[in-house]
Amino acid sequence: MSGLTQLTKSLGRTVGGARWLSPLVLLAVLEAGSRAGLIPERTLAAPSKVLATLWSMIVSGELADNLWVSSLRIIAGLVIGVSVGVVLALVAGLSRQGEVAVDPIMQIKRTIPTLALTPLFIVWFGIGETPKIALIAFASIFPVYLNLYSGIRGVDLRLLEGARSLGLSRAAQVWHVILPGALPSLLVGLRYSLSISVLVLVVAEQINASAGLGYLINNARDFMRTDIILVCLMIYAGLGLAADGLVRAIERRALVWRPELVPA
Amino acid sequence: MDARLNEFTVPQFTAVAAPPPPGEAVVSLRDFTRRFGENTIISGLDLEIGAGEFVVLLGRSGSGKTTLLRTLAGLDPVEGQDVTVPSSRAVVFQDARLLPWKKVWRNVALGLKGADSRDAAQDALQEVGLGHRLEAWPLTLSGGEAQRVALARALVREPQLLLLDEPFAALDALTRLRMHELVLSLWRRHRPAVMMVTHDVDEAIALADRVILLDGGRIVAQERITAARGAERAGIAAPLRQRLLSALGGVVEERPADVVALHAGARP
Ligand SMILES: Nc1ncnc2c1ncn2[C@@H]1O[C@H](COP(=O)(O)OP(=O)(O)O)[C@@H](O)[C@H]1O
Ligand SMILES: [Mg+2]
């Protein structure tokens, strides 16, 4: 008797504390709704159908091909945007004249929502790969710039003075003190840039693409294939998670000296 | 005992004749003045420090000790005043100021040129008793260990002038006494001129060849101590301590010079 109560109790505790439960319940409800005909497929495909579509797209290679195209756009855009952001932040962070020249422009740029530039970029760059990459690059400049710039300016002046008192040259101070000190901020900026680049990718690929995740979604929309749309949404979410994981991995390697990461 | 002391207490607001330092002077300031805006922090200060001399700069908080030390360190502009300091200097601050992203030995080797910089850093760390922490991250060190690394980092450069700004103020009493021994033994081996800032009278008496008392940006008293460090010095400590405290304008309380005596007991 008491054994049974305990079992129910412990079961209740496990289930009660489980954060994965409510999403599963939601999926079950959706599945049941679809099967019962309450949710038409053109509104929302059943979870089982979405999984089946995902599987067939994996097997046919359709998913990998389009994901590859989208990834190349993100990588190209990020490489350009992050490089430009880093260079501008170094210029503005390390010299007064640089700050006067660069920072006002960057603050103006910040007030313009990148996606509002889409029409202008199409006029300038046409509808090929260039405007897509340019949009991603443009959007990813600012988070890197802002964080690295404030990271450089926020470097502990006492450490800098300590290095100066040992006779280190300005270049050596930048290399040994300022840049390592600003690295954590740079990584924060990088994380923002990565997630923004996925966001911009979604919109950029609506521009007349013939391949890529956005192309898949547009096509699916025309044929009202909600299952494919949902598969693509899952992939977008996966991209965001992967980007975050990447920066975390970099942080673990680059910031081993931090107290919370140092084994006591 | 008092015969061993040359007293240089002078009334305030007159120029202080510095006692002749042993050997040639490595530091020399003439009529040095330092202002921050309207505030004159140091005015008309004359100072000479001889090669290998251990000078302790004593003064209450805000008396301008750090300002003077920063000038000797070359960290502040001197604006064309008559200031001579050796080119090889090293500073140990109250906070160790180690770069947290560099391992201990790389902190010590910071700015050293040449392939044997690691060996030099290792030797210096062994001298301060930290030969086993070469690869440690600075944030895992205790306060005393961090200051020892800072000492090693200063000494590995074989400076002619070693500047210490209240380096042990944040350490517990016992660790502080050990650090005194360490500083003295390093000083005897490398023989830099030392200027150490402190607000602790007993620390000054235990370590110095010469104690300089700074108040309101002026040297108000100097004491040369010729008694050997340790037991011999403990004997003269009480009257000296009283004189320094009264020159500081502090309350002179009767207290056995236990700190100095303890220090003498721990003599190598
Ligand atoms: N950078 C600065 N700007 C303005 N005032 C300063 C600056 N540095 C020190 N001071 C002033 O100089 C005085 C002496 O300071 P400091 O040399 O640090 O004293 P101490 O080290 O003896 O405690 C203090 O009144 C302090 O406020
Ligand atoms: Mg001070």
Coordinates of C-alpha atoms and ligand atoms in Angstrom, one line a residue:
Chain A
M1 CA 0.0 0.0 0.0
S2 CA 2.5 2.5 1.2
G3 CA 4.9 1.3 -1.6
L4 CA 2.4 2.2 -4.1
T5 CA 1.8 5.7 -2.7
Q6 CA 5.5 6.3 -2.7
L7 CA 5.8 5.2 -6.3
T8 CA 3.0 7.6 -7.3
K9 CA 4.6 10.3 -5.3
S10 CA 8.1 9.9 -6.8
L11 CA 6.5 9.6 -10.3
G12 CA 4.6 12.8 -9.6
R13 CA 7.9 14.5 -8.6
T14 CA 9.7 13.4 -11.7
V15 CA 6.9 14.4 -14.0
G16 CA 6.2 17.6 -12.1
G17 CA 9.8 18.8 -12.4
A18 CA 10.3 17.9 -16.0
R19 CA 10.6 20.8 -18.3
W20 CA 10.3 18.7 -21.5
L21 CA 6.8 17.6 -20.6
S22 CA 4.8 20.5 -21.8
P23 CA 6.3 20.7 -25.3
L24 CA 5.6 16.9 -25.6
V25 CA 2.0 17.4 -24.5
L26 CA 1.7 20.2 -27.1
L27 CA 3.0 18.0 -29.8
A28 CA 0.6 15.2 -28.8
V29 CA -2.3 17.6 -28.9
L30 CA -1.3 18.8 -32.3
E31 CA -1.0 15.2 -33.6
A32 CA -4.3 14.2 -32.1
G33 CA -5.9 17.4 -33.6
S34 CA -4.6 16.6 -37.0
R35 CA -5.7 13.0 -36.9
A36 CA -9.1 13.9 -35.8
G37 CA -9.4 16.3 -38.7
L38 CA -9.6 19.4 -36.4
I39 CA -6.4 20.9 -37.8
P40 CA -6.4 20.8 -41.7
E41 CA -3.0 20.0 -43.2
R42 CA -2.8 23.3 -45.1
T43 CA -3.0 25.1 -41.7
L44 CA -0.4 23.0 -39.9
A45 CA 1.0 19.7 -40.8
A46 CA 0.9 16.9 -38.2
P47 CA 4.2 16.4 -36.2
S48 CA 4.4 12.9 -37.6
K49 CA 4.1 14.2 -41.2
V50 CA 6.7 16.9 -40.5
L51 CA 9.1 14.1 -39.3
A52 CA 8.4 12.0 -42.3
T53 CA 9.0 15.0 -44.7
L54 CA 12.2 15.8 -42.8
W55 CA 13.4 12.2 -43.3
S56 CA 12.6 12.1 -47.0
M57 CA 14.3 15.5 -47.5
I58 CA 17.4 14.2 -45.8
V59 CA 17.4 11.0 -47.8
S60 CA 16.9 12.7 -51.1
G61 CA 19.8 15.2 -50.3
E62 CA 17.5 18.1 -50.9
L63 CA 17.9 19.4 -47.4
A64 CA 21.7 19.1 -47.4
D65 CA 22.1 20.9 -50.8
N66 CA 19.9 23.9 -49.7
L67 CA 21.4 24.0 -46.2
W68 CA 24.9 24.2 -47.8
V69 CA 23.9 27.1 -50.0
S70 CA 22.4 29.0 -47.0
S71 CA 25.5 28.2 -44.9
L72 CA 27.8 29.5 -47.5
R73 CA 25.8 32.8 -47.5
I74 CA 26.0 33.1 -43.7
I75 CA 29.7 32.3 -43.7
A76 CA 30.6 34.7 -46.4
G77 CA 28.5 37.5 -44.9
L78 CA 29.9 36.8 -41.4
V79 CA 33.5 36.8 -42.5
I80 CA 33.1 40.1 -44.2
G81 CA 30.9 41.7 -41.5
V82 CA 32.9 40.5 -38.5
S83 CA 36.2 41.5 -40.1
V84 CA 34.9 45.0 -40.9
G85 CA 33.5 45.3 -37.3
V86 CA 36.7 44.2 -35.7
V87 CA 38.8 46.6 -37.8
L88 CA 36.5 49.5 -37.1
A89 CA 36.4 48.7 -33.4
L90 CA 40.2 48.6 -33.3
V91 CA 40.5 51.9 -35.1
A92 CA 37.9 53.6 -32.8
G93 CA 39.0 51.9 -29.6
L94 CA 42.7 52.4 -29.9
S95 CA 42.9 56.0 -31.0
R96 CA 41.1 59.3 -30.3
Q97 CA 41.1 60.3 -34.0
G98 CA 39.8 56.9 -34.9
E99 CA 37.0 57.3 -32.4
V100 CA 36.0 60.7 -33.8
A101 CA 36.1 59.4 -37.3
V102 CA 34.4 56.1 -36.9
D103 CA 32.0 56.1 -33.9
P104 CA 29.5 58.8 -35.1
I105 CA 29.1 56.9 -38.4
M106 CA 28.5 53.6 -36.6
Q107 CA 26.0 55.2 -34.3
I108 CA 24.1 56.5 -37.3
K109 CA 24.2 53.1 -38.9
R110 CA 22.8 51.6 -35.7
T111 CA 19.6 53.7 -36.1
I112 CA 18.9 52.2 -39.5
P113 CA 17.2 48.7 -39.3
T114 CA 19.3 46.6 -41.7
L115 CA 16.3 44.9 -43.3
A116 CA 15.0 48.3 -44.4
L117 CA 18.0 48.5 -46.7
T118 CA 16.9 45.5 -48.7
P119 CA 15.3 47.5 -51.5
L120 CA 18.4 49.7 -51.8
F121 CA 20.7 46.6 -51.9
I122 CA 18.6 45.1 -54.6
V123 CA 18.9 48.2 -56.7
W124 CA 22.7 48.3 -56.1
F125 CA 23.5 44.6 -56.3
G126 CA 20.7 43.0 -58.3
I127 CA 19.1 39.8 -57.2
G128 CA 22.0 37.4 -57.2
E129 CA 24.1 36.3 -54.3
T130 CA 25.6 39.7 -53.6
P131 CA 22.7 41.4 -51.9
K132 CA 22.1 38.4 -49.7
I133 CA 25.7 38.3 -48.5
A134 CA 25.8 42.1 -48.3
L135 CA 22.8 42.2 -46.0
I136 CA 24.2 39.6 -43.7
A137 CA 27.6 41.3 -43.6
F138 CA 26.0 44.7 -43.0
A139 CA 23.9 43.4 -40.1
S140 CA 26.7 41.5 -38.4
I141 CA 29.1 44.5 -38.3
F142 CA 27.5 46.4 -35.5
P143 CA 27.3 43.9 -32.6
V144 CA 31.0 43.0 -33.1
Y145 CA 31.9 46.7 -33.4
L146 CA 30.0 47.8 -30.4
N147 CA 31.1 45.1 -28.0
L148 CA 34.8 45.0 -29.0
Y149 CA 35.0 48.8 -28.9
S150 CA 33.5 49.0 -25.4
G151 CA 35.7 46.0 -24.4
I152 CA 38.8 47.9 -25.5
R153 CA 37.7 51.0 -23.7
G154 CA 36.8 49.0 -20.6
V155 CA 40.2 47.4 -20.2
D156 CA 41.4 47.6 -16.6
L157 CA 43.6 50.7 -16.6
R158 CA 45.6 49.4 -13.6
L159 CA 46.7 46.4 -15.7
L160 CA 47.7 48.7 -18.5
E161 CA 49.7 50.8 -16.1
G162 CA 51.3 47.8 -14.7
A163 CA 52.5 46.8 -18.2
R164 CA 53.6 50.4 -18.8
S165 CA 55.7 50.4 -15.6
L166 CA 57.5 47.3 -16.9
G167 CA 58.6 49.3 -20.0
L168 CA 56.3 47.6 -22.6
S169 CA 55.9 49.5 -25.8
R170 CA 52.4 50.7 -26.9
A171 CA 52.2 47.9 -29.4
A172 CA 53.2 45.4 -26.8
Q173 CA 50.6 46.8 -24.4
V174 CA 47.9 46.4 -27.1
W175 CA 48.9 42.9 -27.8
H176 CA 49.4 41.6 -24.3
V177 CA 46.9 43.6 -22.3
I178 CA 44.2 45.4 -24.4
L179 CA 43.3 42.7 -26.9
P180 CA 43.2 39.8 -24.5
G181 CA 41.3 42.0 -22.1
A182 CA 38.7 42.8 -24.7
L183 CA 38.4 39.2 -26.0
P184 CA 35.4 38.3 -23.8
S185 CA 33.5 41.3 -25.1
L186 CA 34.4 40.4 -28.7
L187 CA 33.0 36.9 -28.1
V188 CA 29.7 38.4 -26.8
G189 CA 29.5 40.5 -30.0
L190 CA 30.3 37.5 -32.1
R191 CA 27.4 35.6 -30.5
Y192 CA 25.0 38.4 -31.3
S193 CA 26.3 38.7 -34.9
L194 CA 25.8 35.0 -35.4
S195 CA 22.2 35.0 -34.3
I196 CA 21.4 38.2 -36.3
S197 CA 23.0 36.7 -39.4
V198 CA 20.5 33.8 -39.2
L199 CA 17.7 36.3 -38.8
V200 CA 18.8 38.3 -41.8
L201 CA 19.3 35.1 -43.8
V202 CA 15.6 34.4 -43.6
V203 CA 14.7 37.7 -45.1
A204 CA 17.6 37.9 -47.6
E205 CA 16.7 34.5 -49.1
Q206 CA 13.2 35.8 -49.9
I207 CA 15.0 37.8 -52.7
N208 CA 14.5 35.6 -55.7
A209 CA 16.6 32.7 -54.5
S210 CA 16.9 29.5 -56.6
A211 CA 18.4 27.5 -53.7
G212 CA 18.7 27.7 -50.0
L213 CA 16.4 27.4 -47.0
G214 CA 14.5 30.5 -48.0
Y215 CA 13.9 29.2 -51.5
L216 CA 12.5 25.9 -49.9
I217 CA 10.2 27.9 -47.8
N218 CA 9.0 30.2 -50.7
N219 CA 8.4 27.1 -52.8
A220 CA 6.5 25.3 -50.1
R221 CA 4.4 28.4 -49.5
D222 CA 3.3 28.4 -53.2
F223 CA 2.2 24.7 -52.8
M224 CA 0.9 25.2 -49.3
R225 CA 3.3 22.5 -48.0
T226 CA 3.2 23.4 -44.3
D227 CA 5.2 20.3 -43.6
I228 CA 8.2 21.6 -45.5
I229 CA 7.8 25.1 -44.0
L230 CA 7.9 23.5 -40.5
V231 CA 11.0 21.5 -41.5
C232 CA 12.7 24.7 -42.5
L233 CA 11.8 26.4 -39.3
M234 CA 13.3 23.5 -37.4
I235 CA 16.5 23.9 -39.4
Y236 CA 16.6 27.7 -38.7
A237 CA 16.3 26.9 -35.0
G238 CA 19.0 24.3 -35.3
L239 CA 21.3 26.9 -37.0
G240 CA 20.7 29.3 -34.2
L241 CA 21.6 26.6 -31.6
A242 CA 24.7 25.6 -33.6
A243 CA 25.9 29.2 -33.8
D244 CA 25.5 29.5 -30.0
G245 CA 27.3 26.2 -29.4
L246 CA 30.2 27.3 -31.6
V247 CA 30.8 30.5 -29.7
R248 CA 30.5 28.7 -26.4
A249 CA 33.2 26.2 -27.6
I250 CA 35.4 29.1 -28.6
E251 CA 34.9 30.7 -25.2
R252 CA 35.8 27.5 -23.4
R253 CA 39.1 27.4 -25.3
A254 CA 39.9 31.1 -25.3
L255 CA 38.9 32.0 -21.7
V256 CA 40.3 29.1 -19.8
W257 CA 41.9 31.5 -17.4
R258 CA 38.5 32.7 -16.0
P259 CA 37.9 31.7 -12.5
E260 CA 34.6 29.9 -13.1
L261 CA 36.3 27.8 -15.8
V262 CA 39.5 27.2 -13.9
P263 CA 39.4 23.9 -12.0
A264 CA 39.9 25.0 -8.3
Chain B
M1 CA 71.8 52.7 21.2
D2 CA 70.7 56.2 20.3
A3 CA 74.2 56.9 19.2
R4 CA 73.5 54.8 16.2
L5 CA 70.8 57.1 15.0
N6 CA 71.3 60.3 13.1
E7 CA 68.2 62.2 13.5
F8 CA 67.1 64.5 10.8
T9 CA 63.8 65.8 12.2
V10 CA 63.3 69.3 10.9
P11 CA 60.6 71.9 11.4
Q12 CA 57.9 71.9 8.7
F13 CA 58.0 74.3 5.8
T14 CA 61.7 74.5 5.5
A15 CA 63.8 72.7 3.0
V16 CA 65.1 69.4 4.3
A17 CA 68.8 68.7 3.8
A18 CA 68.8 65.1 2.7
P19 CA 71.4 63.0 4.4
P20 CA 74.2 62.0 2.0
P21 CA 73.2 58.6 0.5
P22 CA 75.8 55.9 0.4
G23 CA 77.5 55.6 -3.0
E24 CA 76.4 57.6 -5.9
A25 CA 72.7 58.7 -6.2
V26 CA 70.5 56.8 -8.7
V27 CA 67.5 59.0 -7.9
S28 CA 67.6 62.7 -7.6
L29 CA 64.8 65.2 -7.4
R30 CA 65.4 68.9 -7.0
D31 CA 62.6 71.3 -5.9
F32 CA 60.0 68.9 -7.3
T33 CA 56.4 70.1 -7.4
R34 CA 53.3 68.2 -8.5
R35 CA 49.9 69.7 -9.0
F36 CA 46.5 68.3 -10.0
G37 CA 44.6 71.4 -11.2
E38 CA 44.5 73.8 -8.3
N39 CA 45.7 71.3 -5.7
T40 CA 49.4 71.2 -5.0
I41 CA 50.1 67.6 -3.9
I42 CA 53.9 67.8 -3.6
S43 CA 55.8 71.0 -3.3
G44 CA 59.5 71.8 -3.3
L45 CA 60.7 68.3 -2.6
D46 CA 64.3 67.4 -2.7
L47 CA 65.2 63.7 -2.6
E48 CA 68.3 61.6 -3.4
I49 CA 68.4 57.8 -3.2
G50 CA 71.8 56.1 -3.3
A51 CA 72.6 53.0 -5.3
G52 CA 71.5 50.0 -3.3
E53 CA 69.8 52.1 -0.6
F54 CA 66.6 50.9 1.0
V55 CA 64.4 53.9 1.6
V56 CA 61.0 53.6 3.2
L57 CA 58.5 56.4 2.5
L58 CA 56.1 56.8 5.4
G59 CA 53.1 59.0 5.6
R60 CA 49.4 59.0 6.3
S61 CA 46.9 58.3 3.6
G62 CA 46.6 61.1 1.1
S63 CA 50.0 62.6 2.0
G64 CA 51.3 62.1 -1.6
K65 CA 53.3 58.9 -1.3
T66 CA 51.8 57.3 -4.4
T67 CA 52.1 60.5 -6.3
L68 CA 55.8 60.6 -5.6
L69 CA 56.3 56.9 -6.4
R70 CA 54.5 57.3 -9.7
T71 CA 56.9 60.1 -10.6
L72 CA 59.9 57.9 -9.8
A73 CA 58.3 55.1 -11.8
G74 CA 58.0 57.4 -14.8
L75 CA 54.2 56.9 -14.9
D76 CA 53.4 60.6 -14.6
P77 CA 54.8 63.5 -16.6
V78 CA 57.5 65.6 -14.9
E79 CA 57.1 68.7 -17.1
G80 CA 60.7 69.6 -17.5
Q81 CA 61.5 69.5 -13.8
D82 CA 64.8 68.4 -12.4
V83 CA 64.1 64.6 -12.0
T84 CA 66.7 61.9 -12.5
V85 CA 65.7 58.3 -12.3
P86 CA 67.5 55.2 -13.6
S87 CA 66.2 53.8 -16.9
S88 CA 65.8 50.3 -15.4
R89 CA 63.0 50.5 -12.9
A90 CA 60.3 48.1 -11.8
V91 CA 57.2 48.7 -9.7
V92 CA 55.2 46.4 -7.4
F93 CA 51.7 47.8 -6.7
Q94 CA 49.5 47.0 -3.8
D95 CA 47.4 44.9 -6.1
A96 CA 49.7 42.6 -7.9
R97 CA 48.4 43.6 -11.4
L98 CA 49.1 40.2 -13.0
L99 CA 47.5 39.7 -16.3
P100 CA 44.9 37.0 -15.6
W101 CA 45.0 35.6 -19.1
K102 CA 48.7 34.8 -18.9
K103 CA 50.1 31.9 -16.9
V104 CA 52.3 32.9 -14.0
W105 CA 55.7 32.4 -15.7
R106 CA 54.5 34.4 -18.8
N107 CA 53.5 37.2 -16.4
V108 CA 57.0 37.2 -15.0
A109 CA 58.6 37.0 -18.5
L110 CA 56.3 39.8 -19.8
G111 CA 58.3 42.1 -22.1
L112 CA 61.5 40.1 -21.7
K113 CA 63.3 39.5 -25.0
G114 CA 65.3 36.5 -26.0
A115 CA 64.9 32.8 -26.0
D116 CA 65.9 32.2 -22.4
S117 CA 63.1 34.4 -21.0
R118 CA 61.3 31.3 -19.7
D119 CA 64.4 30.2 -17.8
A120 CA 64.9 33.7 -16.4
A121 CA 61.2 33.7 -15.2
Q122 CA 61.6 30.2 -13.7
D123 CA 64.7 31.3 -11.8
A124 CA 63.0 34.4 -10.5
L125 CA 59.9 32.4 -9.4
Q126 CA 62.1 29.9 -7.7
E127 CA 63.7 32.7 -5.8
V128 CA 60.4 33.8 -4.4
G129 CA 59.5 30.2 -3.6
L130 CA 57.0 29.7 -6.4
G131 CA 59.0 27.4 -8.7
H132 CA 56.1 24.9 -8.6
R133 CA 53.5 27.4 -9.8
L134 CA 55.0 28.3 -13.2
E135 CA 51.9 27.1 -15.1
A136 CA 49.3 28.3 -12.7
W137 CA 46.7 30.9 -13.7
P138 CA 47.0 34.1 -11.7
L139 CA 43.4 34.0 -10.5
T140 CA 44.1 30.8 -8.7
L141 CA 46.9 32.4 -6.5
S142 CA 46.4 33.6 -3.0
G143 CA 47.1 37.3 -2.2
G144 CA 50.6 36.5 -0.9
E145 CA 51.5 34.3 -3.8
A146 CA 50.3 37.0 -6.3
Q147 CA 52.5 39.5 -4.6
R148 CA 55.5 37.2 -4.7
V149 CA 54.9 36.7 -8.5
A150 CA 54.8 40.5 -8.8
L151 CA 58.1 40.7 -6.9
A152 CA 59.6 38.1 -9.2
R153 CA 58.3 40.0 -12.2
A154 CA 60.0 43.1 -10.9
L155 CA 63.3 41.5 -10.0
V156 CA 63.7 39.4 -13.2
R157 CA 64.5 42.7 -14.9
E158 CA 67.4 43.4 -12.5
P159 CA 66.2 46.9 -12.0
Q160 CA 68.5 49.6 -10.5
L161 CA 65.4 51.0 -8.8
L162 CA 62.7 48.9 -7.2
L163 CA 59.5 50.8 -6.3
L164 CA 57.0 49.2 -3.9
D165 CA 53.7 50.9 -3.2
E166 CA 52.2 49.4 0.0
P167 CA 52.8 46.0 -1.5
F168 CA 51.8 44.1 1.7
A169 CA 49.0 46.2 3.0
A170 CA 46.4 43.7 2.0
L171 CA 48.1 40.7 3.5
D172 CA 47.6 39.2 6.9
A173 CA 50.2 39.9 9.6
L174 CA 52.1 36.6 9.4
T175 CA 52.3 36.6 5.6
R176 CA 53.5 40.2 5.8
L177 CA 56.4 39.3 8.1
R178 CA 57.4 36.5 5.7
M179 CA 57.2 39.0 2.8
H180 CA 59.5 41.3 4.8
E181 CA 62.1 38.5 5.0
L182 CA 61.7 37.8 1.3
V183 CA 62.1 41.4 0.3
L184 CA 65.2 41.8 2.4
S185 CA 66.8 38.6 1.1
L186 CA 66.0 39.6 -2.5
W187 CA 67.4 43.1 -1.9
R188 CA 70.6 41.7 -0.4
R189 CA 71.1 39.4 -3.4
H190 CA 70.2 41.9 -6.2
R191 CA 71.0 45.2 -4.5
P192 CA 68.6 47.5 -6.3
A193 CA 67.9 50.9 -4.7
V194 CA 64.5 50.4 -3.1
M195 CA 61.8 52.9 -2.4
M196 CA 59.0 51.3 -0.5
V197 CA 55.8 53.2 0.4
T198 CA 54.0 52.3 3.6
H199 CA 51.8 53.8 6.3
D200 CA 53.0 51.2 8.8
V201 CA 55.7 52.6 11.2
D202 CA 56.8 49.1 12.3
E203 CA 57.2 47.9 8.7
A204 CA 59.3 51.0 8.0
I205 CA 61.5 50.4 11.0
A206 CA 62.0 46.7 10.3
L207 CA 63.1 47.3 6.7
A208 CA 64.6 50.7 6.0
D209 CA 68.1 52.1 5.8
R210 CA 66.4 55.4 5.9
V211 CA 62.8 56.4 6.7
I212 CA 61.4 59.4 5.0
L213 CA 58.3 61.0 6.5
L214 CA 56.0 62.7 4.1
D215 CA 53.2 64.9 5.2
G216 CA 51.2 67.3 3.0
G217 CA 53.6 66.7 0.1
R218 CA 56.7 67.7 2.1
I219 CA 59.4 65.7 3.8
V220 CA 58.9 66.5 7.4
A221 CA 61.4 64.1 8.9
Q222 CA 64.1 61.6 8.0
E223 CA 65.7 58.9 10.1
R224 CA 68.7 56.9 9.0
I225 CA 68.9 53.6 10.8
T226 CA 72.3 52.1 11.0
A227 CA 71.4 49.3 13.5
A228 CA 71.5 45.9 11.8
R229 CA 68.1 44.6 10.9
G230 CA 66.6 42.1 13.4
A231 CA 67.4 41.8 17.1
E232 CA 69.7 44.8 17.2
R233 CA 67.1 47.0 15.7
A234 CA 64.4 45.8 18.0
G235 CA 66.3 47.4 20.9
I236 CA 66.1 50.9 19.3
A237 CA 62.6 50.4 17.9
A238 CA 60.6 51.9 20.8
P239 CA 62.1 55.5 20.9
L240 CA 62.3 55.6 17.1
R241 CA 58.7 54.5 16.8
Q242 CA 57.7 57.3 19.2
R243 CA 59.6 59.9 17.3
L244 CA 58.2 58.8 14.0
L245 CA 54.6 58.7 15.3
S246 CA 54.9 62.1 17.0
A247 CA 56.4 63.5 13.8
L248 CA 53.4 62.1 12.0
G249 CA 51.2 63.9 14.5
G250 CA 49.7 60.7 15.6
V251 CA 48.9 59.6 19.2
V252 CA 51.9 58.1 20.7
E253 CA 50.8 55.2 22.8
E254 CA 53.2 53.1 24.9
R255 CA 53.4 49.7 23.2
P256 CA 56.1 47.2 23.3
A257 CA 57.7 46.9 19.9
D258 CA 56.3 43.4 19.4
V259 CA 56.2 43.5 15.7
V260 CA 59.8 44.3 15.4
A261 CA 60.7 41.8 18.0
L262 CA 58.7 39.1 16.2
H263 CA 60.5 40.1 13.1
A264 CA 63.8 39.8 14.8
G265 CA 62.9 36.3 15.9
A266 CA 62.2 35.3 12.4
R267 CA 65.5 36.5 11.2
P268 CA 67.3 34.2 8.7
Ligands
LIG1 N1 45.1 61.7 -10.7 C1 44.8 62.6 -9.7 N2 44.0 63.6 -9.9 C2 43.7 64.5 -8.9 N3 44.1 64.3 -7.6 C3 44.9 63.3 -7.4 C4 45.3 62.3 -8.4 N4 46.1 61.4 -7.8 C5 46.2 61.7 -6.5 N5 45.5 62.8 -6.2 C6 45.4 63.5 -4.9 O1 46.7 63.6 -4.4 C7 46.7 63.4 -3.0 C8 47.7 62.4 -2.6 O2 47.4 61.2 -3.2 P1 48.3 59.9 -3.0 O3 49.7 60.2 -3.6 O4 47.6 58.8 -3.7 O5 48.4 59.7 -1.5 P2 48.9 58.5 -0.7 O6 49.5 57.4 -1.6 O7 49.9 59.0 0.3 O8 47.8 57.9 0.1 C9 45.2 63.0 -2.6 O9 44.6 64.1 -2.0 C10 44.6 62.7 -3.9 O10 43.3 63.0 -3.9
MG2 MG 48.9 55.4 -2.0

